[in-house]
Short mmCIF file of C-alpha atoms and ligand atoms in Angstrom, two decimals:
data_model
loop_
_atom_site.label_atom_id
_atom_site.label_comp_id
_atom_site.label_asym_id
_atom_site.label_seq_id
_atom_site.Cartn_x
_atom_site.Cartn_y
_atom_site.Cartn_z
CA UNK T 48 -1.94 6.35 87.85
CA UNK T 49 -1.71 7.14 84.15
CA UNK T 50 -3.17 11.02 82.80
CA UNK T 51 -6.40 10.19 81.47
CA UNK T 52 -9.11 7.95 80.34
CA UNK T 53 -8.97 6.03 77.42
CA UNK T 54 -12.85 4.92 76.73
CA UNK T 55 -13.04 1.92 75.17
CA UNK T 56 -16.15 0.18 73.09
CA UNK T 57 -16.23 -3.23 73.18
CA UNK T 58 -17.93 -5.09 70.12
CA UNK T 59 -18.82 -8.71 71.05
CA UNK T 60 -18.82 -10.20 74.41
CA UNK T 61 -17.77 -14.36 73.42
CA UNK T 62 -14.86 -16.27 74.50
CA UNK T 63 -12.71 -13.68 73.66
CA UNK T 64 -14.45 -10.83 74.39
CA UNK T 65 -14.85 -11.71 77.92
CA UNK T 66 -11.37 -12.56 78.60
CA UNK T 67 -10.62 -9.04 77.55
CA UNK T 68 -12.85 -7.36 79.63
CA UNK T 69 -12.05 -9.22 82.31
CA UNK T 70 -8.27 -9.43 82.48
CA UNK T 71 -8.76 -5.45 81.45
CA UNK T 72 -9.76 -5.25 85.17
CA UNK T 73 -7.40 -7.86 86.26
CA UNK T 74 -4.31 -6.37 85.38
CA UNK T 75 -5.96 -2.76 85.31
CA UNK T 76 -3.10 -0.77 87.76
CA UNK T 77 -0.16 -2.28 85.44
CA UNK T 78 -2.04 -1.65 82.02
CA UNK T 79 -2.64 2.07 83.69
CA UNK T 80 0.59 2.59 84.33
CA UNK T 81 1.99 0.86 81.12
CA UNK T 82 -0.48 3.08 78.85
CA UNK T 83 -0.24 6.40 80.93
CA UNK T 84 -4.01 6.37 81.22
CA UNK T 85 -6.56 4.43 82.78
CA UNK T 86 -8.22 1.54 79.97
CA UNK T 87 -12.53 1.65 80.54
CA UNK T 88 -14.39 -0.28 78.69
CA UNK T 89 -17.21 2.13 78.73
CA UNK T 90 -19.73 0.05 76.55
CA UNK T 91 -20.25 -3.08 75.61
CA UNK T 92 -22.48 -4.64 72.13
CA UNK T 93 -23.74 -7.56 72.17
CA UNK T 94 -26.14 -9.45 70.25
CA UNK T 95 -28.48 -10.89 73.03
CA UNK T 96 -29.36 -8.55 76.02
CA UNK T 97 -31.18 -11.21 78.01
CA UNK T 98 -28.16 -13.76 77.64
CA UNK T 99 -27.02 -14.54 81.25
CA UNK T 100 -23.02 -13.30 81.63
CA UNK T 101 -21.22 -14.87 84.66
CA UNK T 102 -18.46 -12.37 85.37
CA UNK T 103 -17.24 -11.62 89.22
CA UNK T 104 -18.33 -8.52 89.88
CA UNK T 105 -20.95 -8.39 87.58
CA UNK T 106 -20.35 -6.33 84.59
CA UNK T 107 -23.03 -3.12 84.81
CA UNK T 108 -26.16 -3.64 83.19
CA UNK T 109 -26.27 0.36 81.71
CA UNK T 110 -22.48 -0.95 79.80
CA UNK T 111 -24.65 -3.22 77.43
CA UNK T 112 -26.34 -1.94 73.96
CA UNK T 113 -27.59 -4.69 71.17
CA UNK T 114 -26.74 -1.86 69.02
CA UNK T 115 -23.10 -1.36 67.89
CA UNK T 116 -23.85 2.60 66.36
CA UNK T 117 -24.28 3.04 70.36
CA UNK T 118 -19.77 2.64 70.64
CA UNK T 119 -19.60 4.53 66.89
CA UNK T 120 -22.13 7.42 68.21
CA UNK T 121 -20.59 7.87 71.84
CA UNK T 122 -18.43 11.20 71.20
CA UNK T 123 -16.30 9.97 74.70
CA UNK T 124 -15.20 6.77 73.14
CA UNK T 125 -12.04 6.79 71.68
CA UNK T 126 -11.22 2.83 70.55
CA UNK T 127 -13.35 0.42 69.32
CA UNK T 128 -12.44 -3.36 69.93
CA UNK T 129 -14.55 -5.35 66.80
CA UNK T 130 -14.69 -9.10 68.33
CA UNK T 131 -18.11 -9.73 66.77
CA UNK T 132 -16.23 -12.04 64.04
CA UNK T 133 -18.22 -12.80 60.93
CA UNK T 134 -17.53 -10.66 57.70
CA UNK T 135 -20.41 -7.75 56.72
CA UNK T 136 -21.44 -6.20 59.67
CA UNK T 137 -17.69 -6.50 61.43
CA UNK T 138 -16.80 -4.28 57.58
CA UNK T 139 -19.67 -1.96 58.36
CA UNK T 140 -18.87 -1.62 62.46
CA UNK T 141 -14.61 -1.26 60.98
CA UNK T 142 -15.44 1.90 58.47
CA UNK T 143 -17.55 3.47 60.19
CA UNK T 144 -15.06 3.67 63.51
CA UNK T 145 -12.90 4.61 61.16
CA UNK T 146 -14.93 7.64 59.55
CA UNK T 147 -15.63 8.73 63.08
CA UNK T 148 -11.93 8.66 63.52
CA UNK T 149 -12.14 6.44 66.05
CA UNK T 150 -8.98 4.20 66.97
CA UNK T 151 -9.82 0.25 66.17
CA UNK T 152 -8.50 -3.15 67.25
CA UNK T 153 -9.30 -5.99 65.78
CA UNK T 154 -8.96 -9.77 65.82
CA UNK T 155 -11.02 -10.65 62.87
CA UNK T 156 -8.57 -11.90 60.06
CA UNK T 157 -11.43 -12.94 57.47
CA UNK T 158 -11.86 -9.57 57.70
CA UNK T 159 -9.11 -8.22 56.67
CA UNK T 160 -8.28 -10.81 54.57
CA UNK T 161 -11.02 -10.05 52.34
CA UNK T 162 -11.00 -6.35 52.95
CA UNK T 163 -7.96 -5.29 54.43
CA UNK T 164 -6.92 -2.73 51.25
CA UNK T 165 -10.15 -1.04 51.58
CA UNK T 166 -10.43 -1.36 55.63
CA UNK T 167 -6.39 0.38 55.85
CA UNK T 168 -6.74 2.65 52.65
CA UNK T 169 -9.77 4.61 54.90
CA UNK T 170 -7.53 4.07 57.93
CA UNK T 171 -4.66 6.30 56.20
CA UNK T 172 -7.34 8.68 54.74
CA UNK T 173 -8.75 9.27 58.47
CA UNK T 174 -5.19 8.98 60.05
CA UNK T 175 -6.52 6.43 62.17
CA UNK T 176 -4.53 3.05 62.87
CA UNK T 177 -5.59 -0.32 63.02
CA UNK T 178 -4.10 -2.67 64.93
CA UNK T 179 -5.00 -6.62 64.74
CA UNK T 180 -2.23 -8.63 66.89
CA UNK T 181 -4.89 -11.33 67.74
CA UNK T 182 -5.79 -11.90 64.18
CA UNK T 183 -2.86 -13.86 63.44
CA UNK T 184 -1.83 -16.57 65.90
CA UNK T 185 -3.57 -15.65 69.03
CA UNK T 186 -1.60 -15.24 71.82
CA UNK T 187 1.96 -15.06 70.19
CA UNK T 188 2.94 -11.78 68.95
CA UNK T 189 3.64 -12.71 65.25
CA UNK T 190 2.08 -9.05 63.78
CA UNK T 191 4.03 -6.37 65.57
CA UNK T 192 7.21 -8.82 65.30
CA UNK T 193 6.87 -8.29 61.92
CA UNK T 194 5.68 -4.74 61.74
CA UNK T 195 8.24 -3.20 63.82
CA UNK T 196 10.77 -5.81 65.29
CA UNK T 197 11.95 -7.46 62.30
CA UNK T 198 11.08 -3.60 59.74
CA UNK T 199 14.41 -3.59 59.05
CA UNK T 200 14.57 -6.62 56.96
CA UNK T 201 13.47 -8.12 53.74
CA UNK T 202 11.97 -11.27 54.71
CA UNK T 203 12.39 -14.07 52.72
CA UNK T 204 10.42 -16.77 53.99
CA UNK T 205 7.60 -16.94 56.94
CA UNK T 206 6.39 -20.61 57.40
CA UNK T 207 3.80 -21.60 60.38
CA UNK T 208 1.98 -23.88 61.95
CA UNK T 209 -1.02 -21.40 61.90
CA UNK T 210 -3.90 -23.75 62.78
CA UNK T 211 -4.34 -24.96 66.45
CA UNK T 212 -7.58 -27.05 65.73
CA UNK T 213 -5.33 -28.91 62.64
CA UNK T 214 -2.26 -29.17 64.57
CA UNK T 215 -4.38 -31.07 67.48
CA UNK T 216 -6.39 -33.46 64.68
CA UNK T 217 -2.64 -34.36 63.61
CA UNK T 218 -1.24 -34.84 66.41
CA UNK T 219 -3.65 -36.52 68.20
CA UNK T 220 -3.69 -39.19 64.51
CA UNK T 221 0.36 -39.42 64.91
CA UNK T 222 0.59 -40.48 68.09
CA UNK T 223 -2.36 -42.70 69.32
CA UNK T 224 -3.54 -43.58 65.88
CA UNK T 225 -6.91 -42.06 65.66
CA UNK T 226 -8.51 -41.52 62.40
CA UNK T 227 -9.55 -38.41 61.14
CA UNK T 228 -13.05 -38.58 62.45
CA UNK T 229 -11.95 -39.67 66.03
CA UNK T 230 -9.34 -37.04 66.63
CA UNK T 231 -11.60 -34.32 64.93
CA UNK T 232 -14.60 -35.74 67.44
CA UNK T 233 -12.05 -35.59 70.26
CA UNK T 234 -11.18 -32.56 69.75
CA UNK T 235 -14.86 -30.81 69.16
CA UNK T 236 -15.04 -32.57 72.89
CA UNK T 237 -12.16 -30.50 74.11
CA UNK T 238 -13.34 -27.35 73.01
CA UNK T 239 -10.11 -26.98 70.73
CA UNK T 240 -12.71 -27.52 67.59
CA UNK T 241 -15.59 -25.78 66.65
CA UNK T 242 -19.06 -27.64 66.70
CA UNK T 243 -18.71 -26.54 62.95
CA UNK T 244 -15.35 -26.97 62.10
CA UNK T 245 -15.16 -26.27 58.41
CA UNK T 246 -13.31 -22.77 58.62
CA UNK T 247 -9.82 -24.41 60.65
CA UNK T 248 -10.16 -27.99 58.92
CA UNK T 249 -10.40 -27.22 55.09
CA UNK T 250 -7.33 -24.61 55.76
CA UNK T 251 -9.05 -21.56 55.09
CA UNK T 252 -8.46 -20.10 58.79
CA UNK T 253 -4.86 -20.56 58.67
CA UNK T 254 -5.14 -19.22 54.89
CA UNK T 255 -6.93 -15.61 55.98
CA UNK T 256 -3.46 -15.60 58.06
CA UNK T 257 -1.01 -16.35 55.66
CA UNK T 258 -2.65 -13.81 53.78
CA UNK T 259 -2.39 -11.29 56.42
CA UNK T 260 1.68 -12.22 57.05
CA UNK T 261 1.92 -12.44 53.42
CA UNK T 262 1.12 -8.60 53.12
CA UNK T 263 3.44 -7.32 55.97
CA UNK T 264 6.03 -9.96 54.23
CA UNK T 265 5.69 -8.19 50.98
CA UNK T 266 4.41 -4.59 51.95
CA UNK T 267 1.74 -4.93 49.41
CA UNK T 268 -1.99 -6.80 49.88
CA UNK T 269 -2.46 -9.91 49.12
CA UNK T 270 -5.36 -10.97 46.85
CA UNK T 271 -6.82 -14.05 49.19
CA UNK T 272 -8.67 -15.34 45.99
CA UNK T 273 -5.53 -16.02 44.50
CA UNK T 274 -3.67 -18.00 47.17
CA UNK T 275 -3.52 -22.00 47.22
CA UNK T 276 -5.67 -23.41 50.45
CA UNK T 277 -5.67 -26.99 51.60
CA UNK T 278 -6.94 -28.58 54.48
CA UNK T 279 -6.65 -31.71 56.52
CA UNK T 280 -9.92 -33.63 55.83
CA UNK T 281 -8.04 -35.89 53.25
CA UNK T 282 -5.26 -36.99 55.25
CA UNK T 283 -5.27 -40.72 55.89
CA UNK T 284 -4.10 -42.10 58.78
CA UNK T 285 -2.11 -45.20 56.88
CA UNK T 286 -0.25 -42.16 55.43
CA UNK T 287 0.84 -40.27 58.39
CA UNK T 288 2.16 -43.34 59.56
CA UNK T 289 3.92 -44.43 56.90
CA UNK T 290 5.73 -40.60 56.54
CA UNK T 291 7.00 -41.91 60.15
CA UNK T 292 9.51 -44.30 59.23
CA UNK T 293 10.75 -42.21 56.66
CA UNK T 294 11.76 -39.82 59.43
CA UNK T 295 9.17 -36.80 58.58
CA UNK T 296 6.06 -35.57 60.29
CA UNK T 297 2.66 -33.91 58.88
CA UNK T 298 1.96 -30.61 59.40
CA UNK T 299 -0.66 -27.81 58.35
CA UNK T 300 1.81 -25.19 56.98
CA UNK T 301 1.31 -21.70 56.13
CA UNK T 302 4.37 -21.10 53.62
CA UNK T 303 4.81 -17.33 52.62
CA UNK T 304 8.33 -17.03 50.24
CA UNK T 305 9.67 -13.95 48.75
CA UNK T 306 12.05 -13.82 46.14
CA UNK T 307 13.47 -10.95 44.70
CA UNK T 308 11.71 -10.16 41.16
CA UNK T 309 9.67 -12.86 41.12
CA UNK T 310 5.53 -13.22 42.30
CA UNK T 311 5.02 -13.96 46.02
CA UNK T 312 4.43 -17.67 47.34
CA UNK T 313 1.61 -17.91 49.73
CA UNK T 314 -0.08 -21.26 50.26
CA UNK T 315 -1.44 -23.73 52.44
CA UNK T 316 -0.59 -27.15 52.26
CA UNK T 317 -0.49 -30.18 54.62
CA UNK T 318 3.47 -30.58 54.50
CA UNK T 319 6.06 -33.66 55.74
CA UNK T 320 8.48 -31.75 57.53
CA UNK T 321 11.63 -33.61 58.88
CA UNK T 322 11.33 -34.85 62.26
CA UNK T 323 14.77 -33.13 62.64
CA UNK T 324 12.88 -29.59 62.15
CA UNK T 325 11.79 -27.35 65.26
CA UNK T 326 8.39 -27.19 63.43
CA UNK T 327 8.34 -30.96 63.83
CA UNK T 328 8.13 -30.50 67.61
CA UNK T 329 5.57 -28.10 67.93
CA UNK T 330 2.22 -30.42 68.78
CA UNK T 331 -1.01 -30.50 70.52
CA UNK T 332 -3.17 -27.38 70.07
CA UNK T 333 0.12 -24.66 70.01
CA UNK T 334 1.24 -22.87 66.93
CA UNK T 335 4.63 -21.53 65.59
CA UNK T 336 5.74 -18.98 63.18
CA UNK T 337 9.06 -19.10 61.61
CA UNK T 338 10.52 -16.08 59.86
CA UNK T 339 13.68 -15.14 58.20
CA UNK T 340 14.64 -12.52 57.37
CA UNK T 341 18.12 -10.85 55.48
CA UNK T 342 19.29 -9.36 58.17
CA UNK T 343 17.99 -11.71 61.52
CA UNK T 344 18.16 -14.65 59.62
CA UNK T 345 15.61 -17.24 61.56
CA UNK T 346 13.53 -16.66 64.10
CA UNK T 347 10.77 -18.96 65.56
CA UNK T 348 7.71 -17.93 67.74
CA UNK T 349 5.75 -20.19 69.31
CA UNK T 350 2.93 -20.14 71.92
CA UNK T 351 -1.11 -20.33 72.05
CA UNK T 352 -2.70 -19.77 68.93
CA UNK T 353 -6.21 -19.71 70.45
CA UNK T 354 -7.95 -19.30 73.74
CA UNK T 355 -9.21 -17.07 76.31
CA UNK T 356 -6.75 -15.29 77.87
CA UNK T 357 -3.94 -15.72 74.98
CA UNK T 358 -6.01 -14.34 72.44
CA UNK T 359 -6.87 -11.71 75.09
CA UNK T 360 -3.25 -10.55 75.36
CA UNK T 361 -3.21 -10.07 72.18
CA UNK T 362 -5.86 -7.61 71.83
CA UNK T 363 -4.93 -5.79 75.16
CA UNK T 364 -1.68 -5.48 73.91
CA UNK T 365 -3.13 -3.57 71.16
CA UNK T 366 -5.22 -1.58 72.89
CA UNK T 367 -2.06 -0.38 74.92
CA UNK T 368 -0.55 0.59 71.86
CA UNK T 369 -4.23 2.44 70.91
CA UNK T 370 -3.64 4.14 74.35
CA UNK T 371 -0.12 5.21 73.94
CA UNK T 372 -0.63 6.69 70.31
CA UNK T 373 -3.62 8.63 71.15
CA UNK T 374 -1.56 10.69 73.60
CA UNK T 375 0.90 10.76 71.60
CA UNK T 376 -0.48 11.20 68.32
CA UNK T 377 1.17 8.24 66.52
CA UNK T 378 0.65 4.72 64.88
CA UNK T 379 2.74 2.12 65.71
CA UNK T 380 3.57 -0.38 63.00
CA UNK T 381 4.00 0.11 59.20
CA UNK T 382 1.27 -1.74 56.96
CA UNK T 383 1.14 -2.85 53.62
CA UNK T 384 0.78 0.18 50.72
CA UNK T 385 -2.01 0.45 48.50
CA UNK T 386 -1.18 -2.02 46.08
CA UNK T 387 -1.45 -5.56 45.77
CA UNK T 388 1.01 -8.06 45.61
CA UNK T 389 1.03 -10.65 42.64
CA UNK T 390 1.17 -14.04 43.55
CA UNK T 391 2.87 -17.14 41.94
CA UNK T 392 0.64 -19.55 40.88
CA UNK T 393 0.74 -22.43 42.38
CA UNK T 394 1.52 -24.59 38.88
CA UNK T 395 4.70 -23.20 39.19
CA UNK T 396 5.46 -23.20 42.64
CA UNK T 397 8.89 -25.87 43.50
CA UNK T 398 9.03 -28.66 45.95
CA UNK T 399 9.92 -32.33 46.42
CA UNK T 400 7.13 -34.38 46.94
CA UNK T 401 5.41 -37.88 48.79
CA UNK T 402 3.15 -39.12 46.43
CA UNK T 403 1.03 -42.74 47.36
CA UNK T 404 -0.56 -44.54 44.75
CA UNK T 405 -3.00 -46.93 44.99
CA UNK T 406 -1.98 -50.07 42.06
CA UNK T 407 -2.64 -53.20 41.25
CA UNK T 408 0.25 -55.09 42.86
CA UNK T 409 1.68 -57.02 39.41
CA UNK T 410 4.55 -56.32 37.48
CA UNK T 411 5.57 -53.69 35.05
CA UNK T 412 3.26 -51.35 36.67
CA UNK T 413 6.13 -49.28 38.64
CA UNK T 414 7.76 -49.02 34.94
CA UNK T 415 4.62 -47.21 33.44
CA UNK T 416 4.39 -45.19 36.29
CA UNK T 417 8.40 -44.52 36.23
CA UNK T 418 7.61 -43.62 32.87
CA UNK T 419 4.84 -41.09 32.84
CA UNK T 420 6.96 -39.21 35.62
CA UNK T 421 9.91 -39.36 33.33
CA UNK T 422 7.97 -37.75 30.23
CA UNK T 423 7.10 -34.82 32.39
CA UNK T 424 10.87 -34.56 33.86
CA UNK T 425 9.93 -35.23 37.34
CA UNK T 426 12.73 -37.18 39.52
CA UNK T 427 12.15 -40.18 41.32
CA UNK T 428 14.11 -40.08 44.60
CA UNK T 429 12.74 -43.27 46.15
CA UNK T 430 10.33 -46.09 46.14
CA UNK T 431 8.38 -48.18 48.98
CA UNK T 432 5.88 -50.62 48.25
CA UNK T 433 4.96 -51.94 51.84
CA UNK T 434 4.89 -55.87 51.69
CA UNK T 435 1.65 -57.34 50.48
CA UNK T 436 0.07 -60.51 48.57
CA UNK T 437 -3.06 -58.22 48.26
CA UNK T 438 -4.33 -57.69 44.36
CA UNK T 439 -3.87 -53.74 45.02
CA UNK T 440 -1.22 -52.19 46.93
CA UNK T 441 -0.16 -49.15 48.24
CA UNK T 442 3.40 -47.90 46.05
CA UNK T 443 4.66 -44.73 47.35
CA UNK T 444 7.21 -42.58 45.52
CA UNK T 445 9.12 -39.80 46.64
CA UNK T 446 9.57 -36.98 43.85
CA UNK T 447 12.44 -34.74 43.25
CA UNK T 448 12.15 -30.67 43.39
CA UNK T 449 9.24 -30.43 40.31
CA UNK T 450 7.00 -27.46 39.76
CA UNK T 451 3.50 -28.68 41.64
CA UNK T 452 2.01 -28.23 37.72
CA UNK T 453 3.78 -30.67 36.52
CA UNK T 454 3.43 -33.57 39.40
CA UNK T 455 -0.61 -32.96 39.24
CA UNK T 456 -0.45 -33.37 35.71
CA UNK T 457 1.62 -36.88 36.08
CA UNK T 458 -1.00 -37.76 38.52
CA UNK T 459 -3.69 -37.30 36.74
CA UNK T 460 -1.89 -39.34 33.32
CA UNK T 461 -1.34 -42.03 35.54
CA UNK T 462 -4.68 -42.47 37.14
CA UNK T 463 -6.00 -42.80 33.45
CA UNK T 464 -4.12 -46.34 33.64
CA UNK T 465 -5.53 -49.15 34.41
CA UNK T 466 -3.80 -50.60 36.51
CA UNK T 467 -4.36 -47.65 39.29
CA UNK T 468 -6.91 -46.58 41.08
CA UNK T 469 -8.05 -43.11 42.55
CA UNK T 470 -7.21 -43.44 46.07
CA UNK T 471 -3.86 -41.34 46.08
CA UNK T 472 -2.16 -38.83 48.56
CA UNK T 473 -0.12 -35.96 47.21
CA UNK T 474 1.85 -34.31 50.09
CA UNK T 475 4.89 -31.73 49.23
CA UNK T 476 8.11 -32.22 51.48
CA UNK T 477 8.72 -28.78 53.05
CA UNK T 478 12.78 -28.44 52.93
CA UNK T 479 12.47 -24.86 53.88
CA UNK T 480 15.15 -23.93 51.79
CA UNK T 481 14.32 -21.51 48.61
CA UNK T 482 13.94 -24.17 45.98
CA UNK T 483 14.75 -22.05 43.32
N1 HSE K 267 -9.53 -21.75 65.21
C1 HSE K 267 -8.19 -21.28 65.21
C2 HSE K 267 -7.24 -22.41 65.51
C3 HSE K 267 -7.91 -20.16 66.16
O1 HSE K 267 -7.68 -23.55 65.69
O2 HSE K 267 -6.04 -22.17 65.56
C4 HSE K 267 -8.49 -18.87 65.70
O3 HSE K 267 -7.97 -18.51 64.47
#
């Protein structure tokens, strides 16, 4: 049995919430022995008293408040676990655990997307950590790999598949063919989708993580205003397929590169990744994270980027380390200074490219385009025009390495011709390699 009591307040009791309270119990004599101290969760906020909570053995009526001051207020409770989500009043519930000294765990990665300078600046100032495993990834422990496995090296690259609602919608369109809509539907049905999806689909979920691994990466915060985000709604089947029998897959990537004197790369970008890649292979709803690093070289971590009792062991895991450093008087983990980190804009970020045009199917057409790419120096390493007697046809070209500038600016010369139309697809080849 461990030395004391570590009281815990627990800030929002949803899906995640109640997979942490209740595998808290469930594995309570190994966390107890584990953290030296027994973990309570001595009160719980929620937003809606009256909502009806199926847990087995019912969780104690006098543990509830619909007021979160109630955890900040309560002198005995020593960590605060924000799963209330949502920006503002998570920020508010944050600082003021914070100014009350009060340990905090988190798995809310808008939040400290947006706010994580400010939110860790008052953390150092109070000499209080913060600790947010679950915020990146869910269940696979991609933060404190970074923080403390992997301290020792300068990492060069982290690139994951970050998203488990995109990585389903993909999958799902690669291998039975649905559209967009269908496998999105499909996967509202499953529960792997939200009933409002916009967060995971237009890329800005897996962006609030690449900007969080993007700040470990580069020990200094990353701006998210100034990062490149793209989602999946655009992503035609037709093209997914085609990418097929060229030997490459689509993926949702997260790319974070860092190279020496020069502004950090953080993005997201649906990518064609080689079928030969690990990152090829990871499907369905599960996420991976790549890093390397000078010293390690590659690593790869894969596992459950969502879900009950994955995202739970994340933030249990965290609340072990809580436990451990308050008897101990110590954070575990470094985190990013003061300062933020100056990103590369994407104009002048490198890659090769897939780029399908839409044309009228005559000739000369592929010489004007050929052209256009030529006056802006861009490489062509390939062309397919998929048999057709149609009047318009698809043409797609495959692009040498080309700052992304440059290629959007082709595009956008050559859909002023007339003999193209605007129905186009832009997807960068991930090679994984620095491109510099
Ligand atoms: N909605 C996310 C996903 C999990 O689909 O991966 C939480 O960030």
């Amino acid at each position: 049995m461990g030395r004391r009591k570590i009281e815990i307040g627990l800030a929002g009791l949803g899906n995640v919430g109640m997979g942490v309270y209740a595998n808290v119990l469930k594995n309570s004599e190994l966390l107890s022995r584990r953290a030296n101290a027994h973990l309570n969760i001595r009160k719980i906020a929620v937003r809606d008293l009256k909502k009806a909570r199926d847990h087995e053995p019912p969780i104690p009526s006098d543990r509830f408040t619909n007021r979160w001051e109630d955890l900040i207020e309560d002198d005995e409770v020593d960590v605060i676990v924000e799963l209330i989500g949502g920006i503002d009043q998570a920020k508010e519930l944050v600082i003021s655990a914070l100014r009350k000294k009060k340990v905090v765990v988190t798995g809310n990665k808008a939040l400290l997307a947006e706010h994580g300078q400010e939110i860790f600046s008052l953390a150092k100032e109070m000499e209080v950590p913060v600790y947010f495993e679950a915020a990146v990834a869910g269940g696979i422990p991609i933060i404190k790999a970074v923080q403390e496995s992997l301290v020792g090296n300068a990492i060069q690259m982290i690139s994951g598949i970050i998203n488990g609602t995109c990585n389903y919608i993909l999958t799902r369109m690669r291998e039975e063919g649905l559209s967009y809509q269908d496998a999105l539907q499909e996967a509202q049905v499953l529960g792997y989708a939200e009933a409002d999806p916009t967060l995971d689909v237009n890329g800005w979920d897996a962006g609030h993580k690449a900007v969080l691994l993007g700040s470990l990466a580069s020990g200094r915060w990353v701006p998210a205003d100034q990062i490149h985000v793209e989602g999946i709604e655009n992503i035609r089947l037709g093209d997914i397929q085609f990418v097929e029998t060229m030997g490459y897959t689509v993926k949702l990537l997260g790319i974070i590169r860092c190279t020496e004197n020069e502004p950090l790369e953080v993005r997201v970008q649906p990518c064609l990744v080689s079928k030969q890649h690990l990152l090829a292979s990871v499907n369905g709803v599960y996420n991976a994270v790549m890093v390397e690093g000078d010293l390690v070289g590659e690593t790869l971590f894969y596992g459950s980027g969502a879900g009950q009792n994955p995202t739970s062991s994340s933030v249990i895991a965290d609340i072990v380390d809580a436990a451990v450093g308050l008897q101990h008087d110590e954070k575990r983990g470094y985190v990013p200074s003061n300062e933020l980190a100056a990103v590369k804009p994407i104009e002048a970020t490198l890659s090769q490219y897939y780029l399908r045009l839409h044309v009228e199917n005559r000739p000369g057409v592929l010489a004007q385009i050929a052209q256009i790419m030529g006056g802006h120096d861009i490489g062509i390493t390939s062309v397919h025009q998929p048999e057709s007697m149609a009047a318009m046809a698809d043409l797609v070209l495959t692009l040498d390495r080309a700052p992304y500038g440059s290629v959007k600016q082709a595009i956008a010369q050559i859909q002023g011709l007339s003999c193209t139309s605007e129905d186009t697809t832009l997807l960068r080849v991930e090679s994984f390699e620095d491109p510099a």
